[in-house]
JSON list of N, CA and C in Angstrom, two decimals:
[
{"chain": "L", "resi": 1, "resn": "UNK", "atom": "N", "xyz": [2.60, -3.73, 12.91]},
{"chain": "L", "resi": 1, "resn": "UNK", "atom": "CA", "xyz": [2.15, -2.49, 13.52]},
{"chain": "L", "resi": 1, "resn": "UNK", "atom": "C", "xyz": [1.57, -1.62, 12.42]},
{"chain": "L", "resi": 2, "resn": "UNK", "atom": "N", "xyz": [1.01, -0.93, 12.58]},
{"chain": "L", "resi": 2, "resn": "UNK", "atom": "CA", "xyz": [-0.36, -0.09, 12.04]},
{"chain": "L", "resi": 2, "resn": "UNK", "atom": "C", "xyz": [-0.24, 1.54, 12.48]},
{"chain": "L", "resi": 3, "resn": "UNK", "atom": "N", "xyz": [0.17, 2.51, 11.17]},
{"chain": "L", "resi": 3, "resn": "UNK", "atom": "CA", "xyz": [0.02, 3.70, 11.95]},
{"chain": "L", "resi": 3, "resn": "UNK", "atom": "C", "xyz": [-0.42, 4.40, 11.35]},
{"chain": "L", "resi": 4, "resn": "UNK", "atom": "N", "xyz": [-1.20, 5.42, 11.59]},
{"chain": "L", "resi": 4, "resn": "UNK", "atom": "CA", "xyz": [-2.16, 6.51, 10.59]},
{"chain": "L", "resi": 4, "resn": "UNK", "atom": "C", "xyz": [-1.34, 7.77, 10.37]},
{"chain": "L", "resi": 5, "resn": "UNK", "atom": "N", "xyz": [-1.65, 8.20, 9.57]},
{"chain": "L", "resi": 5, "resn": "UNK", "atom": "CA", "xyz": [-0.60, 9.36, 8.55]},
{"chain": "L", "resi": 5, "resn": "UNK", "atom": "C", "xyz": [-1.69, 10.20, 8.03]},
{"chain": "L", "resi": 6, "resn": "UNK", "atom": "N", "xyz": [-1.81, 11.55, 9.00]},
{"chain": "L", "resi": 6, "resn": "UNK", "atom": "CA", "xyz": [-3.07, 12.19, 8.22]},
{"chain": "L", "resi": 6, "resn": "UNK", "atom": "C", "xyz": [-2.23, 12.76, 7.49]},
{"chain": "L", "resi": 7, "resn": "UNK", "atom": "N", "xyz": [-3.37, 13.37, 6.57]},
{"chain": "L", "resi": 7, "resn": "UNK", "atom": "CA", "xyz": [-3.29, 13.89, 4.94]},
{"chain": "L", "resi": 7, "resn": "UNK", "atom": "C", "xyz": [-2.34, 15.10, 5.17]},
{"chain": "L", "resi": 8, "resn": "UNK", "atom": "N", "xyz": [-1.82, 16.36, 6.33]},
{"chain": "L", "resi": 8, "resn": "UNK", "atom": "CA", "xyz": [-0.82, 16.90, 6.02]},
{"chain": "L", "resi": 8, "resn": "UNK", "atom": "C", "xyz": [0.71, 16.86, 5.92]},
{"chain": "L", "resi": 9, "resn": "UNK", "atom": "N", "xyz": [0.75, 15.29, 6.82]},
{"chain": "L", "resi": 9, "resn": "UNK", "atom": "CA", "xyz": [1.97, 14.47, 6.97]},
{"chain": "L", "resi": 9, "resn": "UNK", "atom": "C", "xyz": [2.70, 13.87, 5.65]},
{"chain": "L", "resi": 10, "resn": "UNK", "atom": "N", "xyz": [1.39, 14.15, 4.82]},
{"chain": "L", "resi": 10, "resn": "UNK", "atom": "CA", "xyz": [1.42, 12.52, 3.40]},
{"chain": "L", "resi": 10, "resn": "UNK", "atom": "C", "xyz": [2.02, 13.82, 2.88]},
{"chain": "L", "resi": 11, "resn": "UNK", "atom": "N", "xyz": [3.64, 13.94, 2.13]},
{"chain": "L", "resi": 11, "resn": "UNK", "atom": "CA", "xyz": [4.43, 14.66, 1.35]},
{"chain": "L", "resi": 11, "resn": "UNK", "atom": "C", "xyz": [4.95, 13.63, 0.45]},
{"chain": "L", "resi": 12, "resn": "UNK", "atom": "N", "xyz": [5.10, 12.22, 0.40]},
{"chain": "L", "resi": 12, "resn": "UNK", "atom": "CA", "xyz": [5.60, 12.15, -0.64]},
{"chain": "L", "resi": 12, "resn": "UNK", "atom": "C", "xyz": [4.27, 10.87, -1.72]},
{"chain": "L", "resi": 13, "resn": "UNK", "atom": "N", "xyz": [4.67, 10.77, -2.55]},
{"chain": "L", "resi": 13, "resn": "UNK", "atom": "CA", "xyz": [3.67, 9.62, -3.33]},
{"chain": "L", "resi": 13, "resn": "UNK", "atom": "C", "xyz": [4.53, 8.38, -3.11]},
{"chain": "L", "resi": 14, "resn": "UNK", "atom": "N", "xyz": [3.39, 7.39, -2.61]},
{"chain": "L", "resi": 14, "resn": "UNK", "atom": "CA", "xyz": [3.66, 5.86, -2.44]},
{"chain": "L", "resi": 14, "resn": "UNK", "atom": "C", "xyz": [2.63, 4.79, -3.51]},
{"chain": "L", "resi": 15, "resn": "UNK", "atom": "N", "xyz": [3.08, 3.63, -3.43]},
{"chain": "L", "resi": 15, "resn": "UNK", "atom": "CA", "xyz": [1.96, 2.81, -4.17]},
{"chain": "L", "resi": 15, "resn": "UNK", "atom": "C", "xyz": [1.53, 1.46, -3.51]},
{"chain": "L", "resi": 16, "resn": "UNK", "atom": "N", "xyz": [0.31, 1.85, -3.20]},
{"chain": "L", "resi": 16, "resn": "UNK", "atom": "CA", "xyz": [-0.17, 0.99, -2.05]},
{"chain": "L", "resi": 16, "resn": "UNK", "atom": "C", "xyz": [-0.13, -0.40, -2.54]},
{"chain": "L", "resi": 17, "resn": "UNK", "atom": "N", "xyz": [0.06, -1.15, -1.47]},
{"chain": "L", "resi": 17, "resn": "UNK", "atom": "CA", "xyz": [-0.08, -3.19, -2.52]},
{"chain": "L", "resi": 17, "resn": "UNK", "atom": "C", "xyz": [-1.10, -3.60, -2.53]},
{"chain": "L", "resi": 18, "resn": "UNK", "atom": "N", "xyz": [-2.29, -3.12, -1.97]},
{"chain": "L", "resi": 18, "resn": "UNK", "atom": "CA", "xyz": [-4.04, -3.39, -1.72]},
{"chain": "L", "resi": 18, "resn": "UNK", "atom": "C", "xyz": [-4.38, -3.02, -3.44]},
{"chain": "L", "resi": 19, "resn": "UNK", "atom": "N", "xyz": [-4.25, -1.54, -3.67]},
{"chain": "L", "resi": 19, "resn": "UNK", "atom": "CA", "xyz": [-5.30, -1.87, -5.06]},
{"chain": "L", "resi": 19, "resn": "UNK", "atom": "C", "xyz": [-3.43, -1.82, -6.12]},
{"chain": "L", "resi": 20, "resn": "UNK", "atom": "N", "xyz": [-2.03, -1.28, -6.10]},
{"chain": "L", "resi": 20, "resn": "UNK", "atom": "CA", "xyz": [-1.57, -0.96, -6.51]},
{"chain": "L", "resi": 20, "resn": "UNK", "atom": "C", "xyz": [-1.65, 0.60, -7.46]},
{"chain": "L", "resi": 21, "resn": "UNK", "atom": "N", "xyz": [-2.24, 1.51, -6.67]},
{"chain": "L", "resi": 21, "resn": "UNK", "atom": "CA", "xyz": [-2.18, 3.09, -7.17]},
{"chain": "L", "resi": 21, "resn": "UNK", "atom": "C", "xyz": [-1.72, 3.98, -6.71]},
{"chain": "L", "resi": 22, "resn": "UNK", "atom": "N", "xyz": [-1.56, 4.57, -6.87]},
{"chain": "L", "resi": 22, "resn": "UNK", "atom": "CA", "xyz": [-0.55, 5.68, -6.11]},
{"chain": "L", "resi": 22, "resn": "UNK", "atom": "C", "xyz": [-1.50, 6.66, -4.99]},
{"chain": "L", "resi": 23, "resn": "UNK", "atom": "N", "xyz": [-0.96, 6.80, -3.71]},
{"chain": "L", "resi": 23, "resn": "UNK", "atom": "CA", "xyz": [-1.09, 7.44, -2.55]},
{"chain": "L", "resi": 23, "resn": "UNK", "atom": "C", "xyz": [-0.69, 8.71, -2.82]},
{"chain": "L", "resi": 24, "resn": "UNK", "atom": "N", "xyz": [-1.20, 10.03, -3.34]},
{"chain": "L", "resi": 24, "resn": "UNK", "atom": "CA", "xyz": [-0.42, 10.93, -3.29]},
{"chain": "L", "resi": 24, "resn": "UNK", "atom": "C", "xyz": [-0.24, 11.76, -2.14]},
{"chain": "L", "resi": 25, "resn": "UNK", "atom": "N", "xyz": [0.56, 12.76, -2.57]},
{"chain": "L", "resi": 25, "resn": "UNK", "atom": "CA", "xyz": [0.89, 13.64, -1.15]},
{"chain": "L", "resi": 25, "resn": "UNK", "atom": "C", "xyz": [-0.38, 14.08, -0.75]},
{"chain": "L", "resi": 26, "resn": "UNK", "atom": "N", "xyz": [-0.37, 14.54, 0.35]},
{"chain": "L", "resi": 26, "resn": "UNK", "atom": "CA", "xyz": [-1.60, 14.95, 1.11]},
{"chain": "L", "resi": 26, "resn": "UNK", "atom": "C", "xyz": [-2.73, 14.26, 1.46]},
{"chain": "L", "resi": 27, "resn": "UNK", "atom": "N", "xyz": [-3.09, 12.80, 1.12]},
{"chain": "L", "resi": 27, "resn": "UNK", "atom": "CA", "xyz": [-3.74, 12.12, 0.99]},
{"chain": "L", "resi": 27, "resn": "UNK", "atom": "C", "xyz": [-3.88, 11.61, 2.19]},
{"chain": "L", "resi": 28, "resn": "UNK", "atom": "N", "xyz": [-4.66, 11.18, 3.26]},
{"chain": "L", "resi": 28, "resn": "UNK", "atom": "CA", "xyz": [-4.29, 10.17, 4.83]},
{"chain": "L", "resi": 28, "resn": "UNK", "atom": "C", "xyz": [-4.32, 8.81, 4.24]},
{"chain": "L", "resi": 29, "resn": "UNK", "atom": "N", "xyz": [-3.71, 8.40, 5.18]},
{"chain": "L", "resi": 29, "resn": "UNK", "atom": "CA", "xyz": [-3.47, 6.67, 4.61]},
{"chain": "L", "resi": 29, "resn": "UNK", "atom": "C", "xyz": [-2.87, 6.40, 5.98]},
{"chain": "L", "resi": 30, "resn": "UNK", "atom": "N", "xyz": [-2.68, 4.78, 5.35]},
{"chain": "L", "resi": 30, "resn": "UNK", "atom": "CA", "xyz": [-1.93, 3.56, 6.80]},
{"chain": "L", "resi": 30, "resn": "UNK", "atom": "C", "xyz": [-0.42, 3.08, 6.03]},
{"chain": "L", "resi": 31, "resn": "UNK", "atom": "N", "xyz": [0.73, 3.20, 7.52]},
{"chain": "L", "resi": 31, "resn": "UNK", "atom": "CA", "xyz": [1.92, 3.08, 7.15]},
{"chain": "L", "resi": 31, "resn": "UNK", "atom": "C", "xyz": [1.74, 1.52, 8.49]},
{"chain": "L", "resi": 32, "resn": "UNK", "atom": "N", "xyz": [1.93, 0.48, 7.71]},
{"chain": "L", "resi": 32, "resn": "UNK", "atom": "CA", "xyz": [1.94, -1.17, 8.03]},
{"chain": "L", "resi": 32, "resn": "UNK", "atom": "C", "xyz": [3.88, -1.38, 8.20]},
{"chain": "L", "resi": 33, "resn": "UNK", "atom": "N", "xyz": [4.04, -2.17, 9.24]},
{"chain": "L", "resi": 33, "resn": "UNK", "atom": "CA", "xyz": [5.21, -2.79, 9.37]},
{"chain": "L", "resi": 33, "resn": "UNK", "atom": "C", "xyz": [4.71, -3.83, 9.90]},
{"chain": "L", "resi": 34, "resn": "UNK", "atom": "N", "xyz": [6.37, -5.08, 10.18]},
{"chain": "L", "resi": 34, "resn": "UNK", "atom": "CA", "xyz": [6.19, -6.14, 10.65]},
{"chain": "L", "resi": 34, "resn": "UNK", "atom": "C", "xyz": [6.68, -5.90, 12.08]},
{"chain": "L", "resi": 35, "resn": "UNK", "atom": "N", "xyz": [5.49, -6.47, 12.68]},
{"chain": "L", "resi": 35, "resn": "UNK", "atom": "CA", "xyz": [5.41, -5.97, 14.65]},
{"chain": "L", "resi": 35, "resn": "UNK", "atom": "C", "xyz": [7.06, -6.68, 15.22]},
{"chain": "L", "resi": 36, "resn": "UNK", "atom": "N", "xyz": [7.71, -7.78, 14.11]},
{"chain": "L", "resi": 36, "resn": "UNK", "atom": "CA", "xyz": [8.29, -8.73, 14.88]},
{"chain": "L", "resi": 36, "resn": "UNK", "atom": "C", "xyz": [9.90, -8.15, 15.10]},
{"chain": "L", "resi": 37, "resn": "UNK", "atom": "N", "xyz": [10.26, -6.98, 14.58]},
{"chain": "L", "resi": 37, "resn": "UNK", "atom": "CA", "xyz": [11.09, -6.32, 14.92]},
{"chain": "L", "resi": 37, "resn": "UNK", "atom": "C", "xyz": [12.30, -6.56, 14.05]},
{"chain": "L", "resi": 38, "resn": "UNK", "atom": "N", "xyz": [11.93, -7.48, 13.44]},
{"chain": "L", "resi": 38, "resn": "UNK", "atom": "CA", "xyz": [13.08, -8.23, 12.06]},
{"chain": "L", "resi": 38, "resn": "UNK", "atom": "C", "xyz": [13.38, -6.95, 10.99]},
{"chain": "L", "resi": 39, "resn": "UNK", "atom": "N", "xyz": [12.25, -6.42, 10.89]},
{"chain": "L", "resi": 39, "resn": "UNK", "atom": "CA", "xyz": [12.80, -5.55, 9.33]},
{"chain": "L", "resi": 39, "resn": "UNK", "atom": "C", "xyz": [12.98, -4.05, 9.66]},
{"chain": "L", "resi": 40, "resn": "UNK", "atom": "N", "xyz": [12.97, -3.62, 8.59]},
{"chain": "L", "resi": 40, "resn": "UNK", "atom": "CA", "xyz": [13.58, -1.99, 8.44]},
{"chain": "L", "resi": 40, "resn": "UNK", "atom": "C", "xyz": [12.53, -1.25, 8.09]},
{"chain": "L", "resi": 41, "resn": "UNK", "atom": "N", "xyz": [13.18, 0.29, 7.63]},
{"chain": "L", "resi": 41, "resn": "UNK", "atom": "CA", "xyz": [12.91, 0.90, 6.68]},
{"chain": "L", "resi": 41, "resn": "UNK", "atom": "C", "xyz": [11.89, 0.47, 5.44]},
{"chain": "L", "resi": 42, "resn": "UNK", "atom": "N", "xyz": [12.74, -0.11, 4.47]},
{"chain": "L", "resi": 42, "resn": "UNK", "atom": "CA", "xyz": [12.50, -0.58, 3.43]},
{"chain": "L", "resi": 42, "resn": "UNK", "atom": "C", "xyz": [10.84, -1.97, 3.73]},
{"chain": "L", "resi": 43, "resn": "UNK", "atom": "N", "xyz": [10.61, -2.50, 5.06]},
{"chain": "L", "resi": 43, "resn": "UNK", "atom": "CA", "xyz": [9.44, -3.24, 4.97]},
{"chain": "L", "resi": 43, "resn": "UNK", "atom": "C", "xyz": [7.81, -2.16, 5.09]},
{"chain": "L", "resi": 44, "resn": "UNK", "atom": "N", "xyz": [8.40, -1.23, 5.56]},
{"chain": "L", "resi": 44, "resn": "UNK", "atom": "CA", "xyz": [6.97, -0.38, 5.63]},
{"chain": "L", "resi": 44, "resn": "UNK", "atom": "C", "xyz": [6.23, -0.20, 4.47]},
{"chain": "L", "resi": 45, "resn": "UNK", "atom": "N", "xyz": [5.08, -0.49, 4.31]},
{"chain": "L", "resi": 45, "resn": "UNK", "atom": "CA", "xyz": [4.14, -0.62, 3.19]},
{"chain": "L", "resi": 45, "resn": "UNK", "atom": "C", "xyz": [3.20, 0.48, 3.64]},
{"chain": "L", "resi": 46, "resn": "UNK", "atom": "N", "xyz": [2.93, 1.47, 2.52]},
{"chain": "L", "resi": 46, "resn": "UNK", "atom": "CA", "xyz": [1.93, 2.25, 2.76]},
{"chain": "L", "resi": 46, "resn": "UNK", "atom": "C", "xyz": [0.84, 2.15, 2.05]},
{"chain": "L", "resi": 47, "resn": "UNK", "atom": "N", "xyz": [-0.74, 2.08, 2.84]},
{"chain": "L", "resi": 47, "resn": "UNK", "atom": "CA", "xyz": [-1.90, 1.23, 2.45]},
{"chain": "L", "resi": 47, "resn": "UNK", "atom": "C", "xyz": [-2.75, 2.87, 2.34]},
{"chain": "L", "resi": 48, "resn": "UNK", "atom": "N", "xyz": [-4.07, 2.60, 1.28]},
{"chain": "L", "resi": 48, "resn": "UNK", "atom": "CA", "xyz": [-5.06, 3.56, 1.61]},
{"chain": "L", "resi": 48, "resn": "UNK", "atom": "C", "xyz": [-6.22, 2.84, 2.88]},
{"chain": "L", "resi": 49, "resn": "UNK", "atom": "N", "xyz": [-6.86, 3.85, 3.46]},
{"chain": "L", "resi": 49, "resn": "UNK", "atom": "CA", "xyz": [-6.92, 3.39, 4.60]},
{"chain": "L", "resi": 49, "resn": "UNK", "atom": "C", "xyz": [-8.34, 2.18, 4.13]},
{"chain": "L", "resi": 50, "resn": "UNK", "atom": "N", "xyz": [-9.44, 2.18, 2.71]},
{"chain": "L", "resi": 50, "resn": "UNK", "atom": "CA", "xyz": [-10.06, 1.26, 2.35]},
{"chain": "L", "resi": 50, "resn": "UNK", "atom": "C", "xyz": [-9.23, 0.10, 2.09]},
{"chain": "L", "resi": 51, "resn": "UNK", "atom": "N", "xyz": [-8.00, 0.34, 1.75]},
{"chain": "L", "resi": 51, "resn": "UNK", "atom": "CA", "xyz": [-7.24, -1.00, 0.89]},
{"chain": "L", "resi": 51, "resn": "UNK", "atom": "C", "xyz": [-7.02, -1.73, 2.25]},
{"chain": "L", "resi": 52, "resn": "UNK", "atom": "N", "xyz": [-6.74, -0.88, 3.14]},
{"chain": "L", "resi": 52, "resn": "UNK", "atom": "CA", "xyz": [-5.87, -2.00, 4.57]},
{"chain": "L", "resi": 52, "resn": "UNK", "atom": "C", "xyz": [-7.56, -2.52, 5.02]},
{"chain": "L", "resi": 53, "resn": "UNK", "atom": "N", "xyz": [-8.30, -1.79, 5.52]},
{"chain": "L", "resi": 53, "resn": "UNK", "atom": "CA", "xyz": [-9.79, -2.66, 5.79]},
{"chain": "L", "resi": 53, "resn": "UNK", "atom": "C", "xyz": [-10.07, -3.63, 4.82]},
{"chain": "L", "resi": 54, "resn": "UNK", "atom": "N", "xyz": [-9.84, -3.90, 3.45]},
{"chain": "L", "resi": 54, "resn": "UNK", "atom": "CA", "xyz": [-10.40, -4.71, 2.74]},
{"chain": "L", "resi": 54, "resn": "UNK", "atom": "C", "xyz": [-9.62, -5.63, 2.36]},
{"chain": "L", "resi": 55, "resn": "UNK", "atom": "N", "xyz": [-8.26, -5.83, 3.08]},
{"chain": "L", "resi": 55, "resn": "UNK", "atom": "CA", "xyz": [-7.25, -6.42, 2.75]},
{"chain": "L", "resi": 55, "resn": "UNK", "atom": "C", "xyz": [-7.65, -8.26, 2.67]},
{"chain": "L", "resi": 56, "resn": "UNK", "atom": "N", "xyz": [-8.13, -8.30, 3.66]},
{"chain": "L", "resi": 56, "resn": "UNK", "atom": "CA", "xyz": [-8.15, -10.22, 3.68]},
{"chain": "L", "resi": 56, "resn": "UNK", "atom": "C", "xyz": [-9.33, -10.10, 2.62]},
{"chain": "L", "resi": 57, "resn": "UNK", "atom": "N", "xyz": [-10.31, -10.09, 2.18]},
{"chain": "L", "resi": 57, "resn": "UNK", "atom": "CA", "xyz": [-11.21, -10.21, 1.30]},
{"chain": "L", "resi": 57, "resn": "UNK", "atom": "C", "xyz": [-10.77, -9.94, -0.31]},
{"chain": "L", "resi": 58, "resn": "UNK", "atom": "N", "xyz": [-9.80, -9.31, -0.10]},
{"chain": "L", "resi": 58, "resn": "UNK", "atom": "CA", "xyz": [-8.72, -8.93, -1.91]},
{"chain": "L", "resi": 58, "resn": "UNK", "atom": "C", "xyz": [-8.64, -10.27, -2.36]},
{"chain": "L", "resi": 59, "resn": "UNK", "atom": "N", "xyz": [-8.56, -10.56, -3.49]},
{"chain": "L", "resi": 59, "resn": "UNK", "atom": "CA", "xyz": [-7.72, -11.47, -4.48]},
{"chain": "L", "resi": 59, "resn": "UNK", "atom": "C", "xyz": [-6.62, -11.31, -4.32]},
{"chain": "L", "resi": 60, "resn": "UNK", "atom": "N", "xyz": [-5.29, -12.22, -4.65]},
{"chain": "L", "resi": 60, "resn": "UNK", "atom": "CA", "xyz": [-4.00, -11.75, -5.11]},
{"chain": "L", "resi": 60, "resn": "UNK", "atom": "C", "xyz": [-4.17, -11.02, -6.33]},
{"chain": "L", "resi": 61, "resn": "UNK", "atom": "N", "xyz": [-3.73, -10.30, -6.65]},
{"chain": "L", "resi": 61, "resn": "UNK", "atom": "CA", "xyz": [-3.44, -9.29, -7.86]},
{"chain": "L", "resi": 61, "resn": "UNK", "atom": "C", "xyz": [-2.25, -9.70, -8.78]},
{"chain": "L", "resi": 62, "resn": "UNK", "atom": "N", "xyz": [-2.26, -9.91, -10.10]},
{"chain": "L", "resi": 62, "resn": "UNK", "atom": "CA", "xyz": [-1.17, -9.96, -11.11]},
{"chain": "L", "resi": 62, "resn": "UNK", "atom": "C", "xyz": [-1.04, -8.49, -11.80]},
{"chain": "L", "resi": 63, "resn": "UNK", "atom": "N", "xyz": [-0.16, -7.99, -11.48]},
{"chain": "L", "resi": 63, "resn": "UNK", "atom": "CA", "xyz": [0.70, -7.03, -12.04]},
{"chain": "L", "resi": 63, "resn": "UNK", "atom": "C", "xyz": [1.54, -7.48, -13.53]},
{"chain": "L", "resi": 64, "resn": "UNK", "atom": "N", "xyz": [0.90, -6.38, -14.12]},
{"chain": "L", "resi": 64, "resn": "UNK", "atom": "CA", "xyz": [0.91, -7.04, -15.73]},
{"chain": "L", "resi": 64, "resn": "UNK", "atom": "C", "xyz": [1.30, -5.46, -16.30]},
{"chain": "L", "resi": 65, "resn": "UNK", "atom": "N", "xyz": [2.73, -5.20, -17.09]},
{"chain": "L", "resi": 65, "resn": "UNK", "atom": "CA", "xyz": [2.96, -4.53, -17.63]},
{"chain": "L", "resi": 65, "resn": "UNK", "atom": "C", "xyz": [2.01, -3.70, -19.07]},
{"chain": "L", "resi": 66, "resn": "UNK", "atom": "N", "xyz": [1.83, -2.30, -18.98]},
{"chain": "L", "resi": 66, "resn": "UNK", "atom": "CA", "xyz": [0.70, -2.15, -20.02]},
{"chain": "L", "resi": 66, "resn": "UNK", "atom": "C", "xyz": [0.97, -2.47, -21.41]},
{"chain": "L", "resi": 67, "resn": "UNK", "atom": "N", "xyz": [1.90, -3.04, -21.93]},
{"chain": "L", "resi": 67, "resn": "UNK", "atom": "CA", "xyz": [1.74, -3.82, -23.39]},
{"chain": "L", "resi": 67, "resn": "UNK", "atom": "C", "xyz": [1.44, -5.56, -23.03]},
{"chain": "L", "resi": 68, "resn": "UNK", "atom": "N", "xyz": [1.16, -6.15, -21.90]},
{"chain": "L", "resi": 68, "resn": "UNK", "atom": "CA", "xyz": [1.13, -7.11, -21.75]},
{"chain": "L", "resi": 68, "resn": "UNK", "atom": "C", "xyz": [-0.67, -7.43, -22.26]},
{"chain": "L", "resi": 69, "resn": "UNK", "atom": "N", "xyz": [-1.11, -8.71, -22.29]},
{"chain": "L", "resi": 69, "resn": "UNK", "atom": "CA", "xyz": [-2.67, -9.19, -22.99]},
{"chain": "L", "resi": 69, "resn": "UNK", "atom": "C", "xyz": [-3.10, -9.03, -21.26]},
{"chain": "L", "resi": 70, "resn": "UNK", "atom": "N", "xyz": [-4.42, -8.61, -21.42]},
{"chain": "L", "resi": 70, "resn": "UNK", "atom": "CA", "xyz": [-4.82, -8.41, -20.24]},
{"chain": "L", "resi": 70, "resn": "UNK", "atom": "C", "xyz": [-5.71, -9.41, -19.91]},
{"chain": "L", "resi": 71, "resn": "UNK", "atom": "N", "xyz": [-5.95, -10.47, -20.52]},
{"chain": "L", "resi": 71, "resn": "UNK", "atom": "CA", "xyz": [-6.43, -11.78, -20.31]},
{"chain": "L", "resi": 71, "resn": "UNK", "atom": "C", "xyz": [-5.56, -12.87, -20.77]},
{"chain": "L", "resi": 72, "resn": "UNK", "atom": "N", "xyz": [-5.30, -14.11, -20.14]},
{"chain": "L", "resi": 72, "resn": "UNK", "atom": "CA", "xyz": [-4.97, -15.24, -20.77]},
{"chain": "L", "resi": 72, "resn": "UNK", "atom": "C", "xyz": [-3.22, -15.90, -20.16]}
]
């Protein structure tokens, strides 16, 4: 399920999994769950609303700590 969160709702900062940056407050964005009724709280992912449109066309992303080599 899919729900829109305009920008005066958005109070706290999230970090979206589309580009991994931070959503800040006030910002509109998409709050994603799983429709199948299995999860909680804790599964809601909050997307910017380009990251959720561009989602199947993304790469997987490696998350790489900033002293890590950024190639190789």
């Amino acid at each position: 399920m899919v729900r829109s969160v305009p920008g005066p709702a958005a109070t706290k900062t999230y970090r979206c999994p589309g580009c991994v940056q931070e959503i800040r407050p006030g910002v509109p964005h998409l709050v994603a769950w799983p429709v199948d009724g299995r999860g909680d709280l804790t599964d809601r992912r909050h997307w910017h609303t380009g990251c959720w449109r561009a989602r199947q066309q993304r790469q997987p992303g490696i998350e790489r700590s900033r002293s890590a080599p950024r190639y190789g």
